[in-house]
CSV table of C-alpha atoms and ligand atoms in Angstrom, one decimal:
chain,number,residue,atom,x,y,z
Y,992,MET,CA,-7.5,16.2,-20.9
Y,993,THR,CA,-4.0,14.8,-22.5
Y,994,LEU,CA,-1.6,14.1,-20.3
Y,995,ASN,CA,0.8,16.1,-20.9
Y,996,ASP,CA,-1.8,18.7,-19.6
Y,997,ALA,CA,-1.4,16.8,-16.6
Y,998,LEU,CA,1.9,16.6,-15.9
Y,999,PRO,CA,2.4,18.5,-12.7
Y,1000,PRO,CA,5.3,20.4,-12.4
Y,1001,PRO,CA,8.9,19.7,-10.7
Y,1002,ARG,CA,8.1,21.2,-8.0
Y,1003,ALA,CA,8.1,20.7,-3.9
Y,1004,LEU,CA,5.2,22.2,-2.0
Y,1005,ILE,CA,6.9,23.5,1.4
Y,1006,GLY,CA,4.7,25.8,3.9
Y,1007,GLY,CA,2.1,26.1,0.8
Y,1008,ASP,CA,4.4,26.9,-2.1
Y,1009,TRP,CA,6.2,25.0,-5.0
Y,1010,VAL,CA,9.3,24.9,-4.5
Y,1011,ALA,CA,12.2,24.5,-7.2
Y,1012,THR,CA,14.7,22.5,-6.4
Y,1013,PRO,CA,18.3,23.0,-7.6
Y,1014,GLN,CA,17.8,19.5,-9.2
Y,1015,THR,CA,15.9,16.7,-11.1
Y,1016,LEU,CA,15.0,13.6,-11.9
Y,1017,SER,CA,14.2,12.3,-14.2
Y,1018,VAL,CA,10.9,9.8,-14.6
Y,1019,GLU,CA,10.4,6.9,-16.8
Y,1020,ALA,CA,7.4,5.6,-18.0
Y,1021,PRO,CA,7.4,1.8,-17.3
Y,1022,ALA,CA,5.3,0.7,-20.8
Y,1023,ARG,CA,8.6,2.1,-22.7
Y,1024,GLY,CA,11.2,3.1,-21.1
Y,1025,GLU,CA,11.4,6.4,-21.7
Y,1026,SER,CA,11.2,9.1,-19.5
Y,1027,LEU,CA,7.5,10.6,-18.6
Y,1028,ALA,CA,8.9,14.2,-16.7
Y,1029,THR,CA,10.9,15.5,-14.0
Y,1030,ILE,CA,10.1,15.7,-10.1
Y,1031,ALA,CA,12.1,17.8,-7.8
Y,1032,ARG,CA,14.9,16.3,-6.1
Y,1033,CYS,CA,15.0,17.5,-2.4
Y,1034,GLU,CA,17.3,16.7,-0.2
Y,1035,ALA,CA,17.5,17.2,3.7
Y,1036,GLU,CA,17.7,21.3,3.6
Y,1037,HIS,CA,14.4,20.9,2.1
Y,1038,VAL,CA,12.9,18.3,4.6
Y,1039,ASP,CA,14.5,20.9,7.1
Y,1040,CYS,CA,11.7,23.5,5.7
Y,1041,ALA,CA,9.2,21.3,4.9
Y,1042,VAL,CA,9.0,19.3,8.9
Y,1043,ALA,CA,9.9,23.0,10.6
Y,1044,ALA,CA,6.1,24.3,8.6
Y,1045,ALA,CA,4.3,21.3,9.0
Y,1046,ARG,CA,4.3,22.0,13.2
Y,1047,GLN,CA,4.4,25.7,12.3
Y,1048,ALA,CA,0.7,24.8,10.7
Y,1049,PHE,CA,0.3,22.2,14.0
Y,1050,ASP,CA,0.7,24.3,16.9
Y,1051,GLY,CA,3.0,27.4,15.7
Y,1052,GLU,CA,1.7,31.2,15.8
Y,1053,LEU,CA,1.1,31.2,12.2
Y,1054,GLY,CA,-1.0,28.2,11.8
Y,1055,ASP,CA,-4.8,27.8,12.4
Y,1056,TRP,CA,-4.9,23.5,11.9
Y,1057,GLN,CA,-5.3,23.2,16.2
Y,1058,ALA,CA,-8.1,25.8,15.8
Y,1059,TRP,CA,-9.8,23.4,13.5
Y,1060,THR,CA,-12.6,21.2,14.9
Y,1061,ALA,CA,-12.9,17.9,14.1
Y,1062,ARG,CA,-15.8,18.6,12.4
Y,1063,ARG,CA,-14.3,21.2,9.9
Y,1064,ARG,CA,-11.8,18.8,9.6
Y,1065,GLY,CA,-14.2,16.3,8.2
Y,1066,GLU,CA,-15.9,18.7,6.1
Y,1067,TRP,CA,-12.8,19.7,4.7
Y,1068,LEU,CA,-11.5,16.5,3.5
Y,1069,GLU,CA,-15.2,15.4,1.9
Y,1070,THR,CA,-14.4,19.0,0.2
Y,1071,PHE,CA,-11.6,17.7,-1.1
Y,1072,ALA,CA,-12.1,14.0,-1.7
Y,1073,ARG,CA,-15.1,15.2,-3.7
Y,1074,ALA,CA,-12.1,17.2,-6.0
Y,1075,ILE,CA,-10.6,14.3,-6.7
Y,1076,GLU,CA,-13.6,12.9,-8.5
Y,1077,ALA,CA,-14.1,15.3,-10.9
Y,1078,ASP,CA,-10.4,15.4,-11.8
Y,1079,ALA,CA,-10.4,11.5,-11.8
Y,1080,GLU,CA,-9.3,11.0,-15.2
Y,1081,ALA,CA,-6.7,13.0,-15.9
Y,1082,LEU,CA,-5.8,11.4,-12.6
Y,1083,ALA,CA,-6.1,8.0,-13.4
Y,1084,MET,CA,-4.3,8.8,-16.7
Y,1085,LEU,CA,-1.4,10.0,-14.6
Y,1086,GLU,CA,-1.4,6.4,-12.2
Y,1087,CYS,CA,-1.6,4.7,-15.9
Y,1088,ALA,CA,1.2,6.3,-16.9
Y,1089,ASP,CA,3.5,6.5,-14.2
Y,1090,THR,CA,3.1,3.2,-12.7
Y,1091,GLY,CA,2.6,1.2,-16.0
Y,1092,LYS,CA,-0.7,-0.9,-14.9
Y,1093,PRO,CA,-3.5,-1.0,-16.5
Y,1094,MET,CA,-6.5,2.0,-16.7
Y,1095,ARG,CA,-9.0,0.4,-15.1
Y,1096,GLN,CA,-6.9,-0.7,-12.0
Y,1097,ALA,CA,-6.0,3.2,-12.6
Y,1098,ARG,CA,-9.0,4.3,-12.2
Y,1099,GLY,CA,-9.7,2.0,-9.3
Y,1100,ASP,CA,-7.3,3.5,-7.7
Y,1101,ILE,CA,-8.6,6.6,-7.8
Y,1102,THR,CA,-11.6,5.9,-6.6
Y,1103,ALA,CA,-10.1,4.4,-3.6
Y,1104,CYS,CA,-8.0,7.6,-2.9
Y,1105,ALA,CA,-11.0,9.3,-3.1
Y,1106,ARG,CA,-13.1,6.3,-1.3
Y,1107,TYR,CA,-10.3,6.5,1.8
Y,1108,PHE,CA,-11.3,11.0,1.9
Y,1109,HIS,CA,-15.1,10.5,2.1
Y,1110,PHE,CA,-14.5,7.7,4.7
Y,1111,TYR,CA,-12.2,10.1,6.6
Y,1112,ALA,CA,-14.4,13.0,6.5
Y,1113,GLY,CA,-17.2,10.5,8.3
Y,1114,ALA,CA,-15.1,9.3,10.9
Y,1115,ALA,CA,-12.4,13.2,11.7
Y,1116,ASP,CA,-16.0,13.7,14.5
Y,1117,LYS,CA,-16.6,10.6,15.5
Y,1118,LEU,CA,-13.5,9.8,17.4
Y,1119,HIS,CA,-12.9,10.3,21.1
Y,1120,GLY,CA,-12.2,9.4,24.4
Y,1121,GLU,CA,-13.4,7.6,27.3
Y,1122,THR,CA,-13.7,7.2,31.4
Y,1123,ILE,CA,-12.8,5.4,33.4
Y,1124,PRO,CA,-14.5,4.5,36.4
Y,1125,PHE,CA,-10.7,4.0,39.4
Y,1126,ALA,CA,-11.7,5.3,42.7
Y,1127,ALA,CA,-15.0,7.3,44.2
Y,1128,ASP,CA,-13.1,10.6,44.5
Y,1129,TYR,CA,-11.4,10.6,40.8
Y,1130,ALA,CA,-13.1,11.8,37.6
Y,1131,VAL,CA,-10.6,9.6,35.1
Y,1132,MET,CA,-11.2,10.3,31.6
Y,1133,THR,CA,-8.3,10.6,28.3
Y,1134,LEU,CA,-8.1,12.3,25.5
Y,1135,ARG,CA,-6.9,11.2,21.5
Y,1136,GLU,CA,-5.1,13.5,20.4
Y,1137,PRO,CA,-2.8,13.8,17.4
Y,1138,PHE,CA,0.8,13.5,17.5
Y,1139,GLY,CA,1.7,16.7,15.8
Y,1140,VAL,CA,4.1,16.4,12.7
Y,1141,CYS,CA,3.1,13.0,11.2
Y,1142,ALA,CA,6.3,11.8,8.4
Y,1143,GLN,CA,5.0,9.6,5.3
Y,1144,ILE,CA,7.0,7.8,3.2
Y,1145,THR,CA,5.2,5.9,0.7
Y,1146,PRO,CA,6.2,3.7,-2.0
Y,1147,TRP,CA,5.7,3.3,-6.4
Y,1148,ASN,CA,3.1,0.7,-7.0
Y,1149,TYR,CA,0.1,2.8,-5.4
Y,1150,PRO,CA,1.0,6.4,-4.7
Y,1151,ALA,CA,-2.5,7.5,-5.4
Y,1152,GLN,CA,-4.5,4.8,-2.7
Y,1153,ILE,CA,-1.5,4.4,-0.2
Y,1154,PHE,CA,-1.5,8.7,-0.4
Y,1155,GLY,CA,-5.1,8.6,0.6
Y,1156,ARG,CA,-4.5,5.8,2.9
Y,1157,CYS,CA,-1.8,7.4,4.7
Y,1158,VAL,CA,-3.2,11.5,4.7
Y,1159,ALA,CA,-6.6,11.3,4.5
Y,1160,ALA,CA,-5.9,9.4,8.0
Y,1161,ALA,CA,-3.4,11.9,9.3
Y,1162,LEU,CA,-5.9,15.0,9.4
Y,1163,ALA,CA,-8.7,13.5,9.8
Y,1164,ALA,CA,-6.9,13.2,13.9
Y,1165,GLY,CA,-5.5,16.8,13.8
Y,1166,ASN,CA,-2.1,16.0,12.6
Y,1167,THR,CA,0.1,17.5,9.6
Y,1168,VAL,CA,1.6,15.6,7.1
Y,1169,VAL,CA,4.9,15.0,5.3
Y,1170,LEU,CA,4.8,12.8,2.6
Y,1171,LYS,CA,8.0,11.6,0.8
Y,1172,PRO,CA,6.3,9.2,-2.7
Y,1173,ALA,CA,8.5,7.3,-4.2
Y,1174,GLU,CA,10.8,8.3,-7.0
Y,1175,ASP,CA,9.4,6.1,-9.3
Y,1176,ALA,CA,5.9,6.6,-9.5
Y,1177,CYS,CA,4.5,9.8,-8.0
Y,1178,LEU,CA,3.1,12.3,-10.4
Y,1179,SER,CA,-0.2,11.9,-8.7
Y,1180,VAL,CA,0.5,12.2,-5.5
Y,1181,LEU,CA,2.1,15.7,-7.3
Y,1182,ARG,CA,-1.3,16.2,-8.2
Y,1183,LEU,CA,-3.7,15.9,-5.4
Y,1184,ALA,CA,-1.8,17.7,-3.7
Y,1185,HIS,CA,-1.9,20.9,-6.4
Y,1186,LEU,CA,-5.8,20.1,-6.1
Y,1187,ALA,CA,-5.1,19.9,-1.8
Y,1188,VAL,CA,-4.3,23.7,-1.6
Y,1189,ASP,CA,-6.9,24.5,-4.4
Y,1190,CYS,CA,-9.3,23.4,-2.0
Y,1191,GLY,CA,-8.4,25.3,0.8
Y,1192,LEU,CA,-6.0,23.4,3.4
Y,1193,PRO,CA,-3.9,26.0,5.5
Y,1194,PRO,CA,0.0,26.3,3.9
Y,1195,GLY,CA,1.7,23.6,6.0
Y,1196,VAL,CA,-0.9,20.9,6.7
Y,1197,LEU,CA,0.4,18.7,3.5
Y,1198,ASN,CA,3.6,19.1,2.8
Y,1199,VAL,CA,5.4,16.9,-0.1
Y,1200,VAL,CA,9.1,16.6,-1.1
Y,1201,THR,CA,10.2,14.4,-3.8
Y,1202,GLY,CA,13.2,12.8,-3.6
Y,1203,LEU,CA,15.3,10.0,-3.7
Y,1204,GLY,CA,14.6,7.4,-0.6
Y,1205,SER,CA,18.7,8.1,0.2
Y,1206,GLU,CA,18.7,11.7,0.5
Y,1207,ALA,CA,14.9,12.7,1.1
Y,1208,GLY,CA,13.4,9.6,2.7
Y,1209,ALA,CA,16.8,9.3,5.5
Y,1210,ALA,CA,16.7,13.3,6.0
Y,1211,LEU,CA,12.7,12.6,6.7
Y,1212,ALA,CA,13.3,9.9,9.0
Y,1213,ALA,CA,16.0,10.7,10.9
Y,1214,HIS,CA,14.5,14.2,11.2
Y,1215,PRO,CA,14.1,15.2,15.2
Y,1216,GLY,CA,10.8,17.4,14.2
Y,1217,ILE,CA,8.4,14.3,12.8
Y,1218,GLN,CA,6.7,12.4,16.1
Y,1219,HIS,CA,5.4,10.0,14.2
Y,1220,LEU,CA,6.5,7.6,10.9
Y,1221,SER,CA,4.4,5.7,8.6
Y,1222,PHE,CA,6.9,3.7,5.7
Y,1223,THR,CA,5.8,0.9,3.1
Y,1224,GLY,CA,7.9,-0.2,1.0
Y,1225,SER,CA,10.6,-2.9,1.5
Y,1226,PRO,CA,12.1,-4.2,4.6
Y,1227,ALA,CA,15.4,-3.4,4.0
Y,1228,THR,CA,14.3,-0.2,4.2
Y,1229,GLY,CA,11.9,-0.5,6.6
Y,1230,THR,CA,13.9,-1.8,9.0
Y,1231,ARG,CA,16.2,0.8,7.8
Y,1232,VAL,CA,13.7,4.1,8.5
Y,1233,THR,CA,13.0,2.3,11.8
Y,1234,GLN,CA,16.8,2.4,13.2
Y,1235,ALA,CA,16.6,6.5,11.5
Y,1236,ALA,CA,13.1,7.0,13.5
Y,1237,ALA,CA,14.4,4.9,17.0
Y,1238,VAL,CA,16.8,7.3,17.9
Y,1239,HIS,CA,14.2,10.1,18.7
Y,1240,HIS,CA,12.1,7.5,20.1
Y,1241,VAL,CA,9.1,7.8,17.0
Y,1242,PRO,CA,6.4,5.6,16.8
Y,1243,VAL,CA,6.8,3.6,13.5
Y,1244,THR,CA,4.4,2.2,11.4
Y,1245,LEU,CA,5.7,-0.8,8.9
Y,1246,GLU,CA,3.8,-2.4,6.2
Y,1247,LEU,CA,6.5,-4.1,4.7
Y,1248,GLY,CA,5.0,-6.8,1.9
Y,1249,GLY,CA,3.5,-10.2,2.3
Y,1250,LYS,CA,4.2,-13.5,1.0
Y,1251,SER,CA,0.5,-14.2,1.3
Y,1252,PRO,CA,-1.3,-17.9,0.6
Y,1253,GLN,CA,-4.8,-18.6,-1.2
Y,1254,VAL,CA,-5.6,-21.8,-0.2
Y,1255,VAL,CA,-8.2,-24.4,-1.9
Y,1256,PHE,CA,-10.1,-26.8,-0.6
Y,1257,ALA,CA,-11.6,-29.5,-3.1
Y,1258,ASP,CA,-14.9,-28.6,-1.6
Y,1259,ALA,CA,-14.9,-25.0,-2.8
Y,1260,ASP,CA,-16.5,-22.8,-5.6
Y,1261,LEU,CA,-13.8,-23.5,-8.0
Y,1262,ASP,CA,-14.4,-20.9,-10.3
Y,1263,SER,CA,-14.6,-18.2,-7.8
Y,1264,ALA,CA,-12.1,-19.3,-6.6
Y,1265,LEU,CA,-9.7,-19.2,-9.6
Y,1266,ASP,CA,-10.7,-15.7,-10.5
Y,1267,ALA,CA,-9.2,-14.0,-7.5
Y,1268,VAL,CA,-6.4,-16.4,-7.7
Y,1269,VAL,CA,-5.4,-15.3,-11.4
Y,1270,ARG,CA,-6.5,-11.7,-9.9
Y,1271,GLY,CA,-4.9,-11.6,-6.8
Y,1272,ILE,CA,-1.4,-12.2,-9.1
Y,1273,ILE,CA,-1.8,-10.2,-11.6
Y,1274,GLN,CA,-3.1,-6.8,-10.6
Y,1275,ASN,CA,-0.8,-4.4,-11.5
Y,1276,ALA,CA,1.8,-6.9,-11.9
Y,1277,GLY,CA,2.1,-8.8,-8.5
Y,1278,GLN,CA,4.0,-6.0,-7.3
Y,1279,THR,CA,1.5,-5.3,-4.3
Y,1280,CYS,CA,2.0,-6.0,-1.0
Y,1281,SER,CA,-1.3,-8.2,-0.5
Y,1282,ALA,CA,-0.6,-10.2,-4.0
Y,1283,GLY,CA,-1.9,-13.5,-3.5
Y,1284,SER,CA,1.5,-15.1,-4.4
Y,1285,ARG,CA,1.3,-18.7,-3.2
Y,1286,LEU,CA,-1.7,-21.3,-4.0
Y,1287,LEU,CA,-1.8,-24.2,-1.9
Y,1288,VAL,CA,-4.3,-27.0,-3.4
Y,1289,GLU,CA,-6.0,-29.3,-1.6
Y,1290,ASP,CA,-4.2,-32.9,-3.5
Y,1291,ALA,CA,-8.9,-33.6,-4.3
Y,1292,CYS,CA,-8.0,-30.9,-6.6
Y,1293,HIS,CA,-5.2,-31.0,-7.6
Y,1294,ASP,CA,-5.0,-32.0,-11.0
Y,1295,THR,CA,-8.4,-29.9,-11.6
Y,1296,VAL,CA,-7.5,-26.5,-11.0
Y,1297,LEU,CA,-4.0,-26.8,-12.1
Y,1298,ALA,CA,-5.5,-27.8,-15.3
Y,1299,ARG,CA,-8.0,-24.7,-15.4
Y,1300,LEU,CA,-5.1,-21.9,-14.6
Y,1301,ALA,CA,-3.2,-23.3,-17.2
Y,1302,GLU,CA,-5.7,-22.4,-19.2
Y,1303,ARG,CA,-6.6,-18.8,-18.2
Y,1304,PHE,CA,-2.8,-18.1,-17.7
Y,1305,ALA,CA,-1.7,-18.9,-20.8
Y,1306,ALA,CA,-4.9,-16.1,-22.0
Y,1307,LEU,CA,-2.9,-13.1,-20.4
Y,1308,ARG,CA,-1.2,-10.9,-22.1
Y,1309,CYS,CA,0.1,-8.6,-21.2
Y,1310,ASP,CA,0.8,-4.4,-22.8
Y,1311,ALA,CA,1.3,-1.0,-21.9
Y,1312,GLY,CA,-1.5,0.2,-19.2
Y,1313,GLU,CA,-3.5,2.2,-21.6
Y,1314,ARG,CA,-4.3,-0.7,-23.3
Y,1315,ASP,CA,-5.7,-2.1,-20.6
Y,1316,PRO,CA,-3.9,-5.2,-20.3
Y,1317,ASP,CA,-4.2,-8.3,-18.4
Y,1318,CYS,CA,-1.6,-7.4,-16.9
Y,1319,GLY,CA,1.4,-3.9,-17.3
Y,1320,PRO,CA,5.6,-4.2,-17.3
Y,1321,LEU,CA,7.2,-3.7,-13.8
Y,1322,ILE,CA,8.3,-0.6,-12.9
Y,1323,ASN,CA,12.0,-0.8,-13.6
Y,1324,ALA,CA,14.6,-2.0,-15.6
Y,1325,ARG,CA,16.2,-3.3,-11.9
Y,1326,GLN,CA,12.6,-5.1,-10.8
Y,1327,ARG,CA,12.4,-6.4,-14.0
Y,1328,GLU,CA,16.2,-8.2,-13.7
Y,1329,GLN,CA,16.0,-8.7,-10.7
Y,1330,LEU,CA,12.4,-11.1,-11.3
Y,1331,GLU,CA,13.8,-12.8,-13.8
Y,1332,ARG,CA,17.8,-13.9,-12.7
Y,1333,ARG,CA,14.8,-15.1,-9.6
Y,1334,LEU,CA,13.1,-17.2,-12.4
Y,1335,ASP,CA,16.6,-18.8,-13.8
Y,1336,ALA,CA,17.9,-19.5,-10.0
Y,1337,ALA,CA,14.0,-21.5,-9.7
Y,1338,HIS,CA,14.4,-22.7,-13.2
Y,1339,ALA,CA,17.5,-24.9,-12.3
Y,1340,ASP,CA,16.6,-25.4,-9.6
Y,1341,GLY,CA,13.9,-28.4,-11.6
Y,1342,ILE,CA,11.7,-25.9,-10.7
Y,1343,ARG,CA,8.6,-25.7,-14.0
Y,1344,THR,CA,7.1,-23.5,-15.1
Y,1345,LEU,CA,3.3,-24.4,-15.3
Y,1346,ALA,CA,1.9,-21.8,-18.3
Y,1347,GLN,CA,2.5,-18.7,-18.6
Y,1348,GLY,CA,1.0,-15.3,-20.7
Y,1349,GLN,CA,2.1,-13.9,-23.4
Y,1350,LEU,CA,3.3,-10.2,-24.4
Y,1351,ALA,CA,0.0,-8.5,-26.3
Y,1352,GLU,CA,1.3,-8.2,-30.0
Y,1353,GLY,CA,2.3,-4.4,-30.4
Y,1354,ALA,CA,3.4,-4.0,-26.8
Y,1355,PRO,CA,5.7,-1.0,-26.4
Y,1356,ALA,CA,9.2,-2.1,-27.1
Y,1357,GLY,CA,11.5,-1.2,-24.4
Y,1358,GLY,CA,8.7,-1.7,-22.0
Y,1359,HIS,CA,9.8,-4.0,-18.5
Y,1360,PHE,CA,7.4,-6.8,-19.2
Y,1361,VAL,CA,7.7,-10.1,-17.2
Y,1362,VAL,CA,4.2,-12.5,-18.0
Y,1363,PRO,CA,2.8,-13.6,-15.7
Y,1364,ARG,CA,3.4,-17.5,-14.8
Y,1365,VAL,CA,2.5,-20.3,-12.8
Y,1366,LEU,CA,5.7,-22.6,-11.3
Y,1367,VAL,CA,5.2,-25.5,-9.6
Y,1368,ASP,CA,7.1,-28.7,-8.2
Y,1369,ILE,CA,8.3,-27.0,-5.3
Y,1370,PRO,CA,10.3,-27.7,-2.7
Y,1371,ASP,CA,8.5,-26.7,0.8
Y,1372,ASP,CA,12.1,-24.6,1.5
Y,1373,HIS,CA,12.5,-23.5,-1.8
Y,1374,ALA,CA,13.8,-19.1,-2.2
Y,1375,VAL,CA,10.4,-18.6,-4.4
Y,1376,LEU,CA,7.9,-19.6,-1.8
Y,1377,HIS,CA,9.5,-17.1,1.1
Y,1378,GLU,CA,11.1,-14.6,-0.8
Y,1379,GLU,CA,8.9,-12.0,-1.8
Y,1380,LEU,CA,8.9,-11.5,-5.8
Y,1381,PHE,CA,6.6,-8.4,-6.2
Y,1382,GLY,CA,5.9,-10.2,-10.1
Y,1383,PRO,CA,3.4,-11.8,-11.5
Y,1384,VAL,CA,4.3,-15.5,-10.2
Y,1385,LEU,CA,2.0,-17.5,-8.9
Y,1386,ALA,CA,3.9,-20.3,-6.6
Y,1387,VAL,CA,1.7,-23.1,-6.3
Y,1388,GLN,CA,2.1,-26.1,-3.3
Y,1389,ARG,CA,-0.4,-28.7,-2.4
Y,1390,PHE,CA,-1.5,-30.6,0.9
Y,1391,SER,CA,-3.7,-33.1,2.2
Y,1392,ASP,CA,-5.4,-32.2,5.2
Y,1393,GLU,CA,-6.2,-29.3,6.8
Y,1394,ALA,CA,-2.8,-29.2,9.0
Y,1395,GLU,CA,-0.6,-29.8,6.7
Y,1396,ALA,CA,-2.5,-25.9,4.7
Y,1397,VAL,CA,-1.8,-24.4,7.7
Y,1398,ARG,CA,1.5,-25.4,8.2
Y,1399,LEU,CA,1.9,-24.7,4.7
Y,1400,ALA,CA,0.3,-20.9,5.2
Y,1401,ASN,CA,2.3,-20.6,8.6
Y,1402,ALA,CA,5.3,-21.6,6.5
Y,1403,THR,CA,6.7,-18.1,5.7
Y,1404,GLU,CA,8.1,-14.8,8.0
Y,1405,TYR,CA,5.5,-12.9,6.4
Y,1406,GLY,CA,1.7,-12.8,7.3
Y,1407,LEU,CA,0.1,-10.2,5.3
Y,1408,CYS,CA,-3.2,-11.6,4.2
Y,1409,ALA,CA,-4.7,-14.7,3.4
Y,1410,GLY,CA,-7.5,-16.5,1.5
Y,1411,ILE,CA,-9.4,-19.2,2.3
Y,1412,TRP,CA,-11.2,-21.0,-0.3
Y,1413,THR,CA,-14.1,-23.7,1.1
Y,1414,ARG,CA,-18.3,-24.1,2.4
Y,1415,ASP,CA,-17.2,-25.6,5.1
Y,1416,GLY,CA,-18.5,-23.4,8.3
Y,1417,ALA,CA,-16.3,-25.3,10.9
Y,1418,ARG,CA,-12.9,-25.7,8.7
Y,1419,GLN,CA,-13.3,-21.7,7.7
Y,1420,LEU,CA,-13.2,-20.4,11.2
Y,1421,ARG,CA,-10.9,-22.2,12.4
Y,1422,LEU,CA,-8.8,-21.5,9.7
Y,1423,ALA,CA,-8.7,-18.1,10.2
Y,1424,LYS,CA,-7.8,-18.2,13.8
Y,1425,ARG,CA,-5.2,-20.3,12.8
Y,1426,ILE,CA,-3.5,-18.9,9.6
Y,1427,ARG,CA,-0.8,-15.9,10.8
Y,1428,SER,CA,-1.9,-13.1,9.0
Y,1429,GLY,CA,-3.2,-9.9,9.8
Y,1430,GLN,CA,-5.8,-9.9,7.3
Y,1431,VAL,CA,-8.0,-13.6,6.5
Y,1432,PHE,CA,-10.3,-13.1,3.9
Y,1433,ILE,CA,-13.3,-16.5,3.0
Y,1434,ASN,CA,-13.9,-17.5,-0.5
Y,1435,ASP,CA,-12.6,-14.0,-1.2
Y,1436,TYR,CA,-9.2,-12.2,-1.5
Y,1437,GLY,CA,-8.8,-8.7,-1.3
Y,1438,ALA,CA,-12.2,-7.3,-0.8
Y,1439,ALA,CA,-11.6,-4.7,-3.6
Y,1440,GLY,CA,-9.0,-2.9,-1.1
Y,1441,GLY,CA,-11.9,-2.6,1.6
Y,1442,VAL,CA,-11.4,1.0,2.6
Y,1443,GLU,CA,-12.8,0.8,6.1
Y,1444,LEU,CA,-11.2,-2.6,7.1
Y,1445,PRO,CA,-8.5,-2.6,8.7
Y,1446,PHE,CA,-5.2,-3.8,6.7
Y,1447,GLY,CA,-1.6,-4.5,8.3
Y,1448,GLY,CA,1.0,-7.1,8.5
Y,1449,VAL,CA,2.7,-10.1,11.4
Y,1450,GLY,CA,6.1,-10.8,11.6
Y,1451,ARG,CA,7.9,-9.7,8.5
Y,1452,SER,CA,5.0,-8.2,6.9
Y,1453,GLY,CA,5.2,-5.2,9.6
Y,1454,HIS,CA,3.3,-3.7,12.4
Y,1455,GLY,CA,0.5,-1.3,13.2
Y,1456,ARG,CA,-2.9,-1.0,11.1
Y,1457,GLU,CA,-4.3,1.3,8.8
Y,1458,LYS,CA,-7.5,1.7,7.1
Y,1459,GLY,CA,-10.6,1.5,8.9
Y,1460,PHE,CA,-11.4,3.5,12.2
Y,1461,GLU,CA,-8.2,1.0,13.4
Y,1462,GLY,CA,-6.0,2.6,11.1
Y,1463,LEU,CA,-7.4,6.9,12.1
Y,1464,ARG,CA,-6.5,5.3,16.1
Y,1465,SER,CA,-3.1,4.8,15.2
Y,1466,PHE,CA,-2.6,8.3,14.2
Y,1467,THR,CA,-3.6,9.7,17.7
Y,1468,GLN,CA,-1.8,8.8,20.9
Y,1469,ILE,CA,-4.0,8.7,24.3
Y,1470,LYS,CA,-3.2,11.1,27.3
Y,1471,THR,CA,-4.3,10.7,30.5
Y,1472,VAL,CA,-6.7,13.1,32.6
Y,1473,ALA,CA,-6.7,11.9,36.3
Y,1474,LEU,CA,-8.9,14.6,38.2
Y,1475,ARG,CA,-8.5,14.0,42.2
Y,1476,HIS,CA,-12.2,16.1,43.0
Y,1477,GLY,CA,-11.7,14.9,46.8
X,1992,ADP,P1,12.3,-0.4,-3.5
X,1992,ADP,O1,13.0,-0.7,-2.7
X,1992,ADP,O2,11.0,-0.9,-4.5
X,1992,ADP,O3,12.1,1.0,-4.5
X,1992,ADP,P2,11.4,0.7,-1.1
X,1992,ADP,O4,11.6,0.6,-0.1
X,1992,ADP,O5,13.6,1.2,-0.8
X,1992,ADP,O6,11.5,0.3,-2.0
X,1992,ADP,O7,11.3,2.0,-1.0
X,1992,ADP,C1,9.8,2.6,-0.3
X,1992,ADP,C2,10.0,3.5,-0.1
X,1992,ADP,O8,10.8,4.2,1.1
X,1992,ADP,C3,10.5,5.0,-1.4
X,1992,ADP,O9,9.5,6.1,-1.7
X,1992,ADP,C4,11.7,5.2,-1.3
X,1992,ADP,O10,11.8,7.0,-1.8
X,1992,ADP,C5,12.1,5.1,0.5
X,1992,ADP,N1,13.5,5.0,0.8
X,1992,ADP,C6,14.3,4.3,0.0
X,1992,ADP,N2,15.6,4.0,1.1
X,1992,ADP,C7,15.1,4.9,1.7
X,1992,ADP,C8,15.5,5.5,2.6
X,1992,ADP,N3,17.5,5.0,3.5
X,1992,ADP,N4,15.6,6.2,3.9
X,1992,ADP,C9,13.9,6.3,3.8
X,1992,ADP,N5,14.1,6.3,2.6
X,1992,ADP,C10,14.3,5.6,1.7
């Protein structure tokens, strides 16, 4: 199949119908800066129809979703997971062209997307409430019930993976969904939605409204007909959608990014640590919420680590995703210009580039490439250590002891992920407890995405947990039923 054959038509999925909108938006291929496809530009009225369809499917007369047992929902999720696997190459091709990421990473993302549906397929009928010993003449139970219509606003960096993370868990728990994917990259999501319809999902259970954040996104977050909102994106937009949802007291799960540290002690397996440090920042060109964008190195191994790091970074090459380079382009000109401005400011402040990669020979002109680089000589309070740069830029600091490592690791307002590299077992756990972060990896980083592992942040990284069983529970609410039998 060619890329052109895989492109979805510019339509939104509303109540089981593929709907054209009066206006469309052009989607750019980040590796070339040229138009790749067009998508529907949904506005408030389309969002209204999608929310109404999701409500109807949830408990209206036409909807039979409520009649589906948890087991049947799980069976559907399993069927869908297999359909994703059967279509993996076309989906990966779209993801690669649309986001610019290297083809092997796009393939990994589709595998992870399918894996979410496998995982929640198995989990759907294993979610249950509890009984509570209360008083002798009472029987008390908790019922875990779906919220109803779940709104999901997702970003452009991992369209297919985040589709899996949000949609699989919400549907497994018995909700219906209105999804607003990002305007910069959503082609894989549209193709996934086509597959879901082909797999027999009842109309209205999943609705996809493409369009601008300021139009379709804002209308969805503010909609009185939603009962839950999941948002993954920037802190500023996270604040905006939370404020909009608060008007109707809608609970919100926020995943807002990070400034995650990798902490390397001199007793660590330095080769493994360096592999993970490089991977953790160049993956998806650093446009990953959980990117390991800060490296904290113990004095005793500082010079060795930096020398080896410099060698590795100098060997990195940037190119179009389909050539499967070390690093692809950034998503658009705005992100690239913003990053370049921040790097210029850092250099003007005396921060040094220790080493950097290069553009591969023959890399397409017009691509939004920023070569991966390592920054050193950074004052503790400088913005490059505190702000999420969302690019392949690693900021290095050194520390002399455990206390300083913890202080530096916790010095940002974010707290999404952390990596600790040491062979000392007691120190591993001391640090895991003291570092403020939703996830801590010891002698690893990221665990290849880890669908089973609860994920989410503290502080500016957001709140609520996705992935794993915790993610499934977060798409339900407890009803307490207290029966006084006398
Ligand atoms: P970025 O600036 O990198 O695109 P955002 O956090 O703004 O990151 O985007 C994440 C998602 O939020 C996208 O789907 C985007 O369309 C959506 N979005 C942007 N602005 C708003 C808004 N005001 N209300 C709701 N959704 C929005």
